[in-house]
PDB file of C-alpha atoms and ligand atoms in Angstrom:
ATOM      1  CA  MET A  88       0.000   0.000   0.000  1.00 31.00           C
ATOM      2  CA  THR A  89       1.377   3.423  -0.898  1.00 33.00           C
ATOM      3  CA  ASN A  90       1.289   6.495   1.331  1.00 33.00           C
ATOM      4  CA  ALA A  91      -1.286   8.076  -0.934  1.00 34.00           C
ATOM      5  CA  ASN A  92      -3.552   5.115  -0.300  1.00 34.00           C
ATOM      6  CA  ILE A  93      -3.106   5.351   3.453  1.00 35.00           C
ATOM      7  CA  LEU A  94      -4.137   8.996   3.352  1.00 36.00           C
ATOM      8  CA  THR A  95      -7.353   8.208   1.546  1.00 41.00           C
ATOM      9  CA  LEU A  96      -8.360   5.432   3.947  1.00 42.00           C
ATOM     10  CA  PRO A  97     -11.333   6.422   6.100  1.00 44.00           C
ATOM     11  CA  LEU A  98     -10.710   7.148   9.758  1.00 44.00           C
ATOM     12  CA  TYR A  99     -12.284   3.908  10.975  1.00 40.00           C
ATOM     13  CA  CYS A 100      -9.561   1.972   9.188  1.00 39.00           C
ATOM     14  CA  MET A 101      -7.168   3.126  11.871  1.00 41.00           C
ATOM     15  CA  HIS A 102      -9.178   1.187  14.428  1.00 39.00           C
ATOM     16  CA  ARG A 103      -9.713  -1.965  12.423  1.00 38.00           C
ATOM     17  CA  ASN A 104      -7.185  -4.615  13.203  1.00 38.00           C
ATOM     18  CA  THR A 105      -6.885  -6.101   9.759  1.00 44.00           C
ATOM     19  CA  PHE A 106      -6.563  -4.603   6.348  1.00 46.00           C
ATOM     20  CA  MET A 107      -9.234  -6.978   5.091  1.00 50.00           C
ATOM     21  CA  ASN A 108     -11.840  -5.626   7.500  1.00 50.00           C
ATOM     22  CA  CYS A 109     -10.905  -2.163   6.437  1.00 51.00           C
ATOM     23  CA  LYS A 110     -11.379  -3.017   2.797  1.00 56.00           C
ATOM     24  CA  ILE A 111     -14.779  -4.504   3.580  1.00 58.00           C
ATOM     25  CA  HIS A 112     -15.877  -1.324   5.329  1.00 59.00           C
ATOM     26  CA  GLN A 113     -14.596   0.829   2.499  1.00 62.00           C
ATOM     27  CA  MET A 114     -16.573  -1.252   0.021  1.00 65.00           C
ATOM     28  CA  GLN A 115     -19.671  -0.984   2.186  1.00 63.00           C
ATOM     29  CA  ASP A 116     -19.344   2.778   2.191  1.00 66.00           C
ATOM     30  CA  ARG A 117     -19.149   2.737  -1.576  1.00 67.00           C
ATOM     31  CA  ILE A 118     -22.275   0.590  -1.868  1.00 64.00           C
ATOM     32  CA  LYS A 119     -24.089   2.798   0.655  1.00 65.00           C
ATOM     33  CA  SER A 120     -23.389   5.986  -1.202  1.00 68.00           C
ATOM     34  CA  ARG A 121     -24.267   4.374  -4.524  1.00 67.00           C
ATOM     35  CA  ARG A 122     -27.518   3.216  -2.965  1.00 61.00           C
ATOM     36  CA  GLU A 123     -28.329   6.660  -1.583  1.00 66.00           C
ATOM     37  CA  THR A 124     -27.867   8.291  -4.973  1.00 66.00           C
ATOM     38  CA  GLN A 125     -29.941   5.543  -6.509  1.00 59.00           C
ATOM     39  CA  GLN A 126     -32.726   5.928  -3.951  1.00 58.00           C
ATOM     40  CA  LYS A 127     -33.382   9.515  -4.937  1.00 57.00           C
ATOM     41  CA  HIS A 128     -34.114   8.491  -8.484  1.00 53.00           C
ATOM     42  CA  GLN A 129     -35.458   4.972  -8.864  1.00 56.00           C
ATOM     43  CA  LYS A 130     -37.086   3.511  -5.778  1.00 55.00           C
ATOM     44  CA  GLY A 131     -38.010  -0.142  -6.024  1.00 55.00           C
ATOM     45  CA  THR A 132     -35.964  -0.927  -9.109  1.00 60.00           C
ATOM     46  CA  ARG A 133     -33.902  -4.029  -9.738  1.00 58.00           C
ATOM     47  CA  LEU A 134     -30.694  -2.055  -9.190  1.00 61.00           C
ATOM     48  CA  GLN A 135     -32.004  -0.823  -5.855  1.00 58.00           C
ATOM     49  CA  HIS A 136     -32.654  -4.424  -4.885  1.00 57.00           C
ATOM     50  CA  VAL A 137     -29.152  -5.415  -5.973  1.00 60.00           C
ATOM     51  CA  LEU A 138     -27.593  -2.677  -3.881  1.00 60.00           C
ATOM     52  CA  ASP A 139     -29.721  -3.625  -0.859  1.00 58.00           C
ATOM     53  CA  HIS A 140     -28.536  -7.170  -1.261  1.00 56.00           C
ATOM     54  CA  GLN A 141     -24.901  -6.084  -1.567  1.00 57.00           C
ATOM     55  CA  LEU A 142     -25.198  -4.044   1.598  1.00 55.00           C
ATOM     56  CA  PHE A 143     -26.718  -6.959   3.434  1.00 50.00           C
ATOM     57  CA  CYS A 144     -24.400  -9.720   2.304  1.00 48.00           C
ATOM     58  CA  PHE A 145     -21.097  -8.113   1.379  1.00 51.00           C
ATOM     59  CA  GLY A 146     -18.096  -9.782   2.887  1.00 46.00           C
ATOM     60  CA  GLY A 147     -20.267 -12.234   4.749  1.00 45.00           C
ATOM     61  CA  LEU A 148     -20.509  -9.777   7.624  1.00 39.00           C
ATOM     62  CA  ARG A 149     -24.135 -10.441   8.342  1.00 37.00           C
ATOM     63  CA  CYS A 150     -24.827 -13.414   6.144  1.00 39.00           C
ATOM     64  CA  ARG A 151     -23.308 -16.514   6.959  1.00 37.00           C
ATOM     65  CA  ILE A 152     -20.354 -20.655  -0.839  1.00 71.00           C
ATOM     66  CA  VAL A 153     -18.086 -19.819   2.533  1.00 79.00           C
ATOM     67  CA  ASN A 154     -19.490 -16.811   4.349  1.00 69.00           C
ATOM     68  CA  GLY A 155     -22.252 -16.259   1.856  1.00 74.00           C
ATOM     69  CA  GLY A 156     -25.896 -16.609   2.694  1.00 72.00           C
ATOM     70  CA  ASN A 157     -29.069 -18.251   1.470  1.00 71.00           C
ATOM     71  CA  SER A 158     -29.944 -16.707  -1.842  1.00 70.00           C
ATOM     72  CA  PHE A 159     -33.045 -14.612  -1.755  1.00 60.00           C
ATOM     73  CA  SER A 160     -32.773 -13.269  -5.254  1.00 64.00           C
ATOM     74  CA  ALA A 161     -33.790 -15.407  -8.177  1.00 79.00           C
ATOM     75  CA  TRP A 162     -30.884 -16.809 -10.124  1.00 94.00           C
ATOM     76  CA  PRO A 163     -32.887 -18.552 -12.839  1.00 95.00           C
ATOM     77  CA  TRP A 164     -29.834 -19.508 -14.907  1.00 97.00           C
ATOM     78  CA  GLN A 165     -28.154 -21.443 -12.081  1.00 97.00           C
ATOM     79  CA  VAL A 166     -28.185 -25.203 -12.652  1.00 98.00           C
ATOM     80  CA  SER A 167     -27.017 -28.137 -10.561  1.00 97.00           C
ATOM     81  CA  ILE A 168     -25.036 -30.838 -12.337  1.00 97.00           C
ATOM     82  CA  GLN A 169     -25.664 -34.170 -10.674  1.00 96.00           C
ATOM     83  CA  ARG A 170     -24.751 -37.811 -10.851  1.00 93.00           C
ATOM     84  CA  SER A 171     -27.600 -40.061 -11.896  1.00 86.00           C
ATOM     85  CA  GLU A 172     -28.400 -40.835  -8.222  1.00 87.00           C
ATOM     86  CA  GLY A 173     -29.058 -37.124  -7.683  1.00 88.00           C
ATOM     87  CA  VAL A 174     -25.772 -36.150  -6.024  1.00 92.00           C
ATOM     88  CA  HIS A 175     -24.780 -32.568  -6.828  1.00 94.00           C
ATOM     89  CA  PHE A 176     -21.130 -32.113  -7.868  1.00 95.00           C
ATOM     90  CA  CYS A 177     -20.868 -28.911  -9.945  1.00 97.00           C
ATOM     91  CA  GLY A 178     -22.768 -25.803 -10.914  1.00 97.00           C
ATOM     92  CA  GLY A 179     -23.434 -24.427 -14.367  1.00 98.00           C
ATOM     93  CA  THR A 180     -25.502 -21.802 -16.144  1.00 98.00           C
ATOM     94  CA  LEU A 181     -28.183 -21.891 -18.789  1.00 98.00           C
ATOM     95  CA  ILE A 182     -27.005 -19.677 -21.675  1.00 98.00           C
ATOM     96  CA  ASN A 183     -29.842 -20.499 -24.085  1.00 96.00           C
ATOM     97  CA  LYS A 184     -32.569 -23.139 -24.137  1.00 96.00           C
ATOM     98  CA  ASN A 185     -30.205 -25.865 -25.368  1.00 97.00           C
ATOM     99  CA  TRP A 186     -26.863 -25.124 -23.740  1.00 98.00           C
ATOM    100  CA  ILE A 187     -25.229 -25.110 -20.297  1.00 98.00           C
ATOM    101  CA  LEU A 188     -21.931 -23.370 -19.596  1.00 98.00           C
ATOM    102  CA  THR A 189     -19.735 -25.003 -16.945  1.00 98.00           C
ATOM    103  CA  ALA A 190     -16.107 -25.692 -16.020  1.00 98.00           C
ATOM    104  CA  ALA A 191     -14.062 -28.238 -17.983  1.00 98.00           C
ATOM    105  CA  HIS A 192     -12.587 -29.628 -14.752  1.00 97.00           C
ATOM    106  CA  CYS A 193     -16.061 -30.804 -13.695  1.00 97.00           C
ATOM    107  CA  SER A 194     -15.499 -33.660 -16.218  1.00 97.00           C
ATOM    108  CA  VAL A 195     -19.156 -33.965 -17.071  1.00 98.00           C
ATOM    109  CA  GLN A 196     -20.051 -37.176 -18.915  1.00 97.00           C
ATOM    110  CA  ALA A 197     -23.001 -37.286 -21.250  1.00 95.00           C
ATOM    111  CA  GLY A 198     -24.214 -40.745 -20.276  1.00 87.00           C
ATOM    112  CA  TYR A 199     -23.906 -40.558 -16.500  1.00 92.00           C
ATOM    113  CA  HIS A 200     -24.671 -37.012 -15.500  1.00 97.00           C
ATOM    114  CA  GLN A 201     -27.790 -34.858 -15.569  1.00 97.00           C
ATOM    115  CA  VAL A 202     -28.668 -31.190 -15.316  1.00 98.00           C
ATOM    116  CA  VAL A 203     -31.286 -29.882 -12.878  1.00 97.00           C
ATOM    117  CA  LEU A 204     -32.829 -26.516 -13.751  1.00 97.00           C
ATOM    118  CA  GLY A 205     -35.060 -24.343 -11.567  1.00 95.00           C
ATOM    119  CA  GLU A 206     -33.746 -25.672  -8.265  1.00 94.00           C
ATOM    120  CA  HIS A 207     -33.366 -23.525  -5.131  1.00 92.00           C
ATOM    121  CA  ASP A 208     -33.781 -25.869  -2.169  1.00 90.00           C
ATOM    122  CA  ARG A 209     -32.139 -29.218  -2.923  1.00 87.00           C
ATOM    123  CA  GLY A 210     -34.089 -30.790  -0.081  1.00 85.00           C
ATOM    124  CA  SER A 211     -37.530 -29.889  -1.366  1.00 87.00           C
ATOM    125  CA  ASN A 212     -39.682 -32.123  -3.538  1.00 86.00           C
ATOM    126  CA  ASP A 213     -42.192 -29.410  -4.374  1.00 86.00           C
ATOM    127  CA  GLU A 214     -40.047 -27.350  -6.722  1.00 88.00           C
ATOM    128  CA  ALA A 215     -40.948 -27.226 -10.402  1.00 88.00           C
ATOM    129  CA  VAL A 216     -37.529 -28.438 -11.496  1.00 94.00           C
ATOM    130  CA  GLN A 217     -36.608 -29.628 -14.978  1.00 97.00           C
ATOM    131  CA  ILE A 218     -34.255 -32.599 -15.113  1.00 97.00           C
ATOM    132  CA  LYS A 219     -32.393 -32.912 -18.394  1.00 97.00           C
ATOM    133  CA  LYS A 220     -30.104 -35.503 -19.876  1.00 97.00           C
ATOM    134  CA  ILE A 221     -26.965 -34.323 -21.613  1.00 97.00           C
ATOM    135  CA  ALA A 222     -26.679 -35.052 -25.334  1.00 96.00           C
ATOM    136  CA  LYS A 223     -23.146 -33.780 -25.840  1.00 96.00           C
ATOM    137  CA  VAL A 224     -20.234 -32.422 -23.789  1.00 97.00           C
ATOM    138  CA  ILE A 225     -17.752 -30.129 -25.544  1.00 97.00           C
ATOM    139  CA  VAL A 226     -14.625 -29.330 -23.544  1.00 98.00           C
ATOM    140  CA  HIS A 227     -12.431 -26.419 -24.659  1.00 98.00           C
ATOM    141  CA  PRO A 228      -9.777 -27.982 -26.934  1.00 97.00           C
ATOM    142  CA  ARG A 229      -7.027 -26.100 -25.095  1.00 98.00           C
ATOM    143  CA  PHE A 230      -8.197 -26.894 -21.548  1.00 98.00           C
ATOM    144  CA  ASN A 231      -5.073 -27.578 -19.506  1.00 97.00           C
ATOM    145  CA  LYS A 232      -5.639 -29.963 -16.595  1.00 96.00           C
ATOM    146  CA  LYS A 233      -2.427 -28.881 -14.874  1.00 95.00           C
ATOM    147  CA  ASN A 234      -3.033 -25.152 -14.574  1.00 96.00           C
ATOM    148  CA  PHE A 235      -6.762 -24.978 -15.419  1.00 97.00           C
ATOM    149  CA  ASN A 236      -6.118 -22.718 -18.402  1.00 98.00           C
ATOM    150  CA  ASN A 237      -9.344 -22.448 -20.505  1.00 98.00           C
ATOM    151  CA  ASP A 238     -11.448 -24.167 -17.836  1.00 98.00           C
ATOM    152  CA  VAL A 239     -14.709 -24.167 -19.786  1.00 98.00           C
ATOM    153  CA  ALA A 240     -17.097 -26.731 -21.240  1.00 98.00           C
ATOM    154  CA  LEU A 241     -20.469 -26.610 -22.978  1.00 98.00           C
ATOM    155  CA  LEU A 242     -23.225 -29.145 -22.410  1.00 98.00           C
ATOM    156  CA  ARG A 243     -25.943 -29.589 -24.982  1.00 97.00           C
ATOM    157  CA  LEU A 244     -29.209 -30.664 -23.363  1.00 97.00           C
ATOM    158  CA  SER A 245     -30.992 -33.633 -24.903  1.00 96.00           C
ATOM    159  CA  SER A 246     -34.170 -31.546 -25.118  1.00 96.00           C
ATOM    160  CA  PRO A 247     -34.548 -27.774 -24.819  1.00 97.00           C
ATOM    161  CA  ALA A 248     -35.260 -26.228 -21.422  1.00 97.00           C
ATOM    162  CA  GLN A 249     -38.674 -24.700 -20.976  1.00 97.00           C
ATOM    163  CA  ILE A 250     -38.143 -21.033 -20.215  1.00 95.00           C
ATOM    164  CA  THR A 251     -40.191 -19.952 -17.175  1.00 92.00           C
ATOM    165  CA  SER A 252     -39.807 -17.378 -14.396  1.00 88.00           C
ATOM    166  CA  ARG A 253     -37.631 -19.909 -12.542  1.00 92.00           C
ATOM    167  CA  VAL A 254     -35.597 -21.079 -15.539  1.00 95.00           C
ATOM    168  CA  SER A 255     -34.126 -18.525 -17.916  1.00 95.00           C
ATOM    169  CA  PRO A 256     -30.751 -17.877 -19.542  1.00 97.00           C
ATOM    170  CA  VAL A 257     -28.070 -15.467 -18.384  1.00 97.00           C
ATOM    171  CA  ASN A 258     -26.425 -12.885 -20.651  1.00 97.00           C
ATOM    172  CA  LEU A 259     -22.727 -13.390 -21.271  1.00 98.00           C
ATOM    173  CA  VAL A 260     -20.333 -10.431 -21.246  1.00 98.00           C
ATOM    174  CA  SER A 261     -19.023  -9.514 -24.676  1.00 97.00           C
ATOM    175  CA  SER A 262     -15.434 -10.240 -25.752  1.00 97.00           C
ATOM    176  CA  SER A 263     -14.558  -6.582 -25.404  1.00 95.00           C
ATOM    177  CA  THR A 264     -15.883  -6.083 -21.867  1.00 95.00           C
ATOM    178  CA  ASN A 265     -13.302  -5.240 -19.255  1.00 94.00           C
ATOM    179  CA  ILE A 266     -14.648  -5.254 -15.698  1.00 96.00           C
ATOM    180  CA  PRO A 267     -12.667  -2.827 -13.524  1.00 96.00           C
ATOM    181  CA  SER A 268     -11.151  -4.194 -10.326  1.00 95.00           C
ATOM    182  CA  GLY A 269     -13.228  -3.370  -7.277  1.00 95.00           C
ATOM    183  CA  THR A 270     -16.514  -3.926  -9.126  1.00 95.00           C
ATOM    184  CA  LEU A 271     -18.845  -5.837  -6.849  1.00 94.00           C
ATOM    185  CA  CYS A 272     -20.223  -9.017  -8.394  1.00 96.00           C
ATOM    186  CA  VAL A 273     -22.069 -12.079  -7.111  1.00 95.00           C
ATOM    187  CA  THR A 274     -21.251 -15.773  -7.168  1.00 96.00           C
ATOM    188  CA  THR A 275     -23.757 -18.530  -6.395  1.00 96.00           C
ATOM    189  CA  GLY A 276     -23.681 -22.249  -5.732  1.00 95.00           C
ATOM    190  CA  TRP A 277     -24.462 -25.297  -3.607  1.00 94.00           C
ATOM    191  CA  GLY A 278     -20.771 -25.830  -2.797  1.00 93.00           C
ATOM    192  CA  ARG A 279     -19.235 -26.282   0.668  1.00 89.00           C
ATOM    193  CA  THR A 280     -20.034 -23.645   3.275  1.00 88.00           C
ATOM    194  CA  ALA A 281     -18.147 -22.649   6.414  1.00 83.00           C
ATOM    195  CA  THR A 282     -19.884 -25.439   8.311  1.00 80.00           C
ATOM    196  CA  GLY A 283     -18.444 -27.951   5.856  1.00 71.00           C
ATOM    197  CA  GLN A 284     -21.774 -29.346   4.688  1.00 70.00           C
ATOM    198  CA  GLY A 285     -23.227 -28.915   1.243  1.00 79.00           C
ATOM    199  CA  PRO A 286     -26.143 -26.516   1.808  1.00 88.00           C
ATOM    200  CA  ARG A 287     -29.739 -27.288   0.862  1.00 89.00           C
ATOM    201  CA  ILE A 288     -30.512 -23.741  -0.248  1.00 90.00           C
ATOM    202  CA  LEU A 289     -28.556 -22.094  -3.065  1.00 93.00           C
ATOM    203  CA  GLN A 290     -25.971 -19.764  -1.506  1.00 92.00           C
ATOM    204  CA  GLU A 291     -24.798 -16.429  -2.819  1.00 92.00           C
ATOM    205  CA  THR A 292     -22.169 -13.889  -1.898  1.00 92.00           C
ATOM    206  CA  THR A 293     -21.105 -10.456  -3.127  1.00 93.00           C
ATOM    207  CA  LEU A 294     -17.391 -10.077  -3.821  1.00 95.00           C
ATOM    208  CA  PRO A 295     -15.096  -7.639  -5.652  1.00 95.00           C
ATOM    209  CA  ILE A 296     -13.226  -8.248  -8.912  1.00 97.00           C
ATOM    210  CA  VAL A 297      -9.496  -8.380  -8.156  1.00 97.00           C
ATOM    211  CA  SER A 298      -7.018  -7.031 -10.722  1.00 96.00           C
ATOM    212  CA  THR A 299      -4.803  -9.573 -12.464  1.00 96.00           C
ATOM    213  CA  ALA A 300      -1.751  -7.789 -11.034  1.00 95.00           C
ATOM    214  CA  GLU A 301      -2.995  -8.149  -7.469  1.00 95.00           C
ATOM    215  CA  CYS A 302      -4.077 -11.726  -8.124  1.00 96.00           C
ATOM    216  CA  LYS A 303      -0.640 -12.597  -9.513  1.00 95.00           C
ATOM    217  CA  GLN A 304       0.903 -11.135  -6.386  1.00 94.00           C
ATOM    218  CA  TYR A 305      -1.060 -13.649  -4.364  1.00 94.00           C
ATOM    219  CA  TRP A 306      -0.730 -16.674  -6.644  1.00 93.00           C
ATOM    220  CA  GLY A 307       2.351 -15.757  -8.688  1.00 82.00           C
ATOM    221  CA  LEU A 308       4.845 -18.100  -7.101  1.00 77.00           C
ATOM    222  CA  THR A 309       2.673 -21.185  -7.018  1.00 83.00           C
ATOM    223  CA  ARG A 310       0.197 -20.983  -9.883  1.00 92.00           C
ATOM    224  CA  SER A 311      -0.068 -19.025 -13.114  1.00 94.00           C
ATOM    225  CA  ILE A 312      -2.892 -16.583 -13.729  1.00 96.00           C
ATOM    226  CA  THR A 313      -3.480 -16.680 -17.485  1.00 96.00           C
ATOM    227  CA  ASP A 314      -5.518 -14.542 -19.891  1.00 97.00           C
ATOM    228  CA  SER A 315      -8.399 -17.006 -19.612  1.00 98.00           C
ATOM    229  CA  MET A 316      -8.738 -16.321 -15.856  1.00 98.00           C
ATOM    230  CA  ILE A 317     -10.302 -13.515 -13.828  1.00 98.00           C
ATOM    231  CA  CYS A 318      -9.946 -13.199 -10.055  1.00 98.00           C
ATOM    232  CA  ALA A 319     -12.537 -12.158  -7.495  1.00 97.00           C
ATOM    233  CA  GLY A 320     -12.939 -12.236  -3.733  1.00 96.00           C
ATOM    234  CA  GLY A 321     -10.393 -12.065  -0.948  1.00 93.00           C
ATOM    235  CA  SER A 322     -12.753  -9.824   0.992  1.00 91.00           C
ATOM    236  CA  GLY A 323     -14.418 -12.090   3.485  1.00 90.00           C
ATOM    237  CA  SER A 324     -16.162 -14.770   1.424  1.00 91.00           C
ATOM    238  CA  SER A 325     -15.255 -17.376  -1.152  1.00 94.00           C
ATOM    239  CA  SER A 326     -16.618 -19.905  -3.547  1.00 95.00           C
ATOM    240  CA  CYS A 327     -15.677 -23.456  -2.565  1.00 94.00           C
ATOM    241  CA  GLN A 328     -15.713 -27.118  -3.653  1.00 93.00           C
ATOM    242  CA  GLY A 329     -18.989 -27.886  -5.403  1.00 94.00           C
ATOM    243  CA  ASP A 330     -19.445 -24.311  -6.657  1.00 96.00           C
ATOM    244  CA  SER A 331     -17.238 -25.016  -9.673  1.00 97.00           C
ATOM    245  CA  GLY A 332     -18.832 -24.445 -13.034  1.00 98.00           C
ATOM    246  CA  GLY A 333     -21.257 -21.940 -11.505  1.00 98.00           C
ATOM    247  CA  PRO A 334     -21.416 -18.238 -12.294  1.00 98.00           C
ATOM    248  CA  LEU A 335     -19.740 -15.012 -11.288  1.00 98.00           C
ATOM    249  CA  VAL A 336     -22.226 -12.362 -12.432  1.00 97.00           C
ATOM    250  CA  CYS A 337     -21.983  -8.573 -12.378  1.00 97.00           C
ATOM    251  CA  ASP A 338     -24.877  -6.201 -12.846  1.00 93.00           C
ATOM    252  CA  SER A 339     -24.830  -3.367 -15.285  1.00 93.00           C
ATOM    253  CA  LYS A 340     -27.814  -1.003 -15.090  1.00 88.00           C
ATOM    254  CA  GLY A 341     -29.998  -3.667 -13.527  1.00 87.00           C
ATOM    255  CA  VAL A 342     -29.052  -6.454 -15.959  1.00 92.00           C
ATOM    256  CA  TRP A 343     -26.867  -9.365 -14.872  1.00 94.00           C
ATOM    257  CA  TYR A 344     -23.996 -10.494 -17.085  1.00 97.00           C
ATOM    258  CA  GLN A 345     -21.932 -13.615 -16.506  1.00 98.00           C
ATOM    259  CA  VAL A 346     -18.299 -12.587 -16.215  1.00 98.00           C
ATOM    260  CA  GLY A 347     -16.737 -15.727 -14.746  1.00 98.00           C
ATOM    261  CA  ILE A 348     -17.090 -19.469 -14.209  1.00 98.00           C
ATOM    262  CA  VAL A 349     -16.040 -20.803 -10.777  1.00 98.00           C
ATOM    263  CA  SER A 350     -12.730 -22.554 -11.450  1.00 98.00           C
ATOM    264  CA  TRP A 351     -10.194 -22.809  -8.612  1.00 97.00           C
ATOM    265  CA  GLY A 352      -8.776 -21.283  -5.430  1.00 96.00           C
ATOM    266  CA  THR A 353      -7.271 -22.285  -2.125  1.00 94.00           C
ATOM    267  CA  LYS A 354      -8.160 -25.815  -0.980  1.00 91.00           C
ATOM    268  CA  GLU A 355      -9.537 -24.469   2.266  1.00 91.00           C
ATOM    269  CA  CYS A 356     -11.488 -21.712   0.463  1.00 93.00           C
ATOM    270  CA  LEU A 357      -9.703 -19.047   2.516  1.00 92.00           C
ATOM    271  CA  VAL A 358     -11.897 -15.956   2.546  1.00 92.00           C
ATOM    272  CA  ASN A 359      -8.932 -13.589   2.280  1.00 92.00           C
ATOM    273  CA  ALA A 360      -7.507 -15.263  -0.850  1.00 94.00           C
ATOM    274  CA  PRO A 361      -8.708 -14.261  -4.310  1.00 96.00           C
ATOM    275  CA  GLY A 362     -10.599 -17.043  -6.072  1.00 97.00           C
ATOM    276  CA  VAL A 363     -10.034 -17.757  -9.743  1.00 98.00           C
ATOM    277  CA  TYR A 364     -12.799 -17.850 -12.355  1.00 98.00           C
ATOM    278  CA  SER A 365     -12.667 -18.605 -16.085  1.00 98.00           C
ATOM    279  CA  ARG A 366     -12.834 -15.277 -17.917  1.00 98.00           C
ATOM    280  CA  VAL A 367     -16.005 -15.335 -20.016  1.00 98.00           C
ATOM    281  CA  SER A 368     -14.998 -12.333 -22.171  1.00 98.00           C
ATOM    282  CA  PHE A 369     -11.807 -14.140 -23.206  1.00 98.00           C
ATOM    283  CA  LEU A 370     -13.663 -17.410 -23.906  1.00 98.00           C
ATOM    284  CA  ARG A 371     -16.713 -15.812 -25.506  1.00 98.00           C
ATOM    285  CA  GLN A 372     -15.600 -16.359 -29.105  1.00 98.00           C
ATOM    286  CA  TRP A 373     -15.105 -20.080 -28.513  1.00 97.00           C
ATOM    287  CA  ILE A 374     -18.485 -20.309 -26.779  1.00 98.00           C
ATOM    288  CA  ASP A 375     -20.288 -18.561 -29.661  1.00 97.00           C
ATOM    289  CA  ASP A 376     -18.468 -20.530 -32.360  1.00 95.00           C
ATOM    290  CA  THR A 377     -19.132 -23.840 -30.634  1.00 95.00           C
ATOM    291  CA  VAL A 378     -22.814 -23.183 -30.018  1.00 94.00           C
ATOM    292  CA  SER A 379     -23.428 -22.011 -33.576  1.00 91.00           C
ATOM    293  CA  SER A 380     -21.429 -24.744 -35.292  1.00 86.00           C
ATOM    294  CA  VAL A 381     -23.144 -27.512 -33.377  1.00 70.00           C
ATOM    295  CA  TYR A 382     -26.535 -25.981 -34.101  1.00 57.00           C
ATOM    296  CA  THR A 383     -25.916 -26.260 -37.811  1.00 55.00           C
ATOM    297  CA  LEU A 384     -25.173 -29.997 -37.453  1.00 54.00           C
ATOM    298  CA  HIS A 385     -28.753 -30.633 -36.338  1.00 50.00           C
TER     299      HIS A 385
HETATM  300  N1  LIG B  49     -12.517 -26.328  -7.873  1.00 68.27           N
HETATM  301  C1  LIG B  49     -13.625 -26.228  -6.986  1.00 68.27           C
HETATM  302  C2  LIG B  49     -14.741 -27.177  -7.429  1.00 68.27           C
HETATM  303  O1  LIG B  49     -14.458 -28.114  -8.118  1.00 68.27           O
HETATM  304  C3  LIG B  49     -14.108 -24.848  -6.776  1.00 68.27           C
HETATM  305  C4  LIG B  49     -13.100 -23.909  -6.311  1.00 68.27           C
HETATM  306  C5  LIG B  49     -13.692 -22.670  -5.824  1.00 68.27           C
HETATM  307  N2  LIG B  49     -12.856 -21.833  -5.005  1.00 68.27           N
HETATM  308  C6  LIG B  49     -12.008 -22.167  -4.028  1.00 68.27           C
HETATM  309  N3  LIG B  49     -11.466 -21.273  -3.280  1.00 68.27           N
HETATM  310  N4  LIG B  49     -11.711 -23.391  -3.788  1.00 68.27           N
HETATM  311  O2  LIG B  49     -15.885 -27.098  -7.021  1.00 68.27           O
END
């Protein structure tokens, strides 16, 4: 941290014992002031709701992914990828009625695995879920198992999803989108929580995008951060095992865009370590090409 940065830190940072806490409080101030400006203009809008949620859940301060909380927004693109006996092992997202985006390292197999759409509470039998078989799995041809470079795969559903209020596709960021570090985004999943158990209810947490430079500082000596990766977190919450393949989404003017795919991080899901996500903008061309070329085969 430079002197200039120290000077701009709010007074309460002097009392906080860790830099992480300080960062969390700084972020909260930013959300608060953004929310206040917003309130004057557009009460009750989607963006207002997003900011309320960020204030409530940021950094896992009040919510209990690790240090996230039960999701209370609708994330209609979130899917659970399960073994045939119904055991969840990875997340994914619906990107159009026929295709699921997930992580290559989830090693999804067309014959054995299935996709569950419209799920929120894994323990409930009353949800109008859609269970789909997988017709085809296409792993990125340059996926590298050793360093998780290009950790992306596409799953073609054996029959199209029915689009409802509970099941609908997410927008992907364009190839040219660059999300500035510090932007607050959200990741969701049924992965491990702080209590170790896989949760019943879909969890969510708000976390900041971390610059590649800062992320390399953390990971540089042990793992490489490539162009196909984007980092987020390190501010009190983390995605964890079982969240892989799921989304990192950022809102822009009340519309959510998928920016990342949960890929890797510390084994223990340390909440002060940046997590690594596949960078959707970098992989977008491959996603579009793959989806359109396979469409023309049918
Ligand atoms: N690789 C993990 C999975 O397969 C997800 C990693 C998420 N983040 C972390 N800090 N471990 O589900």
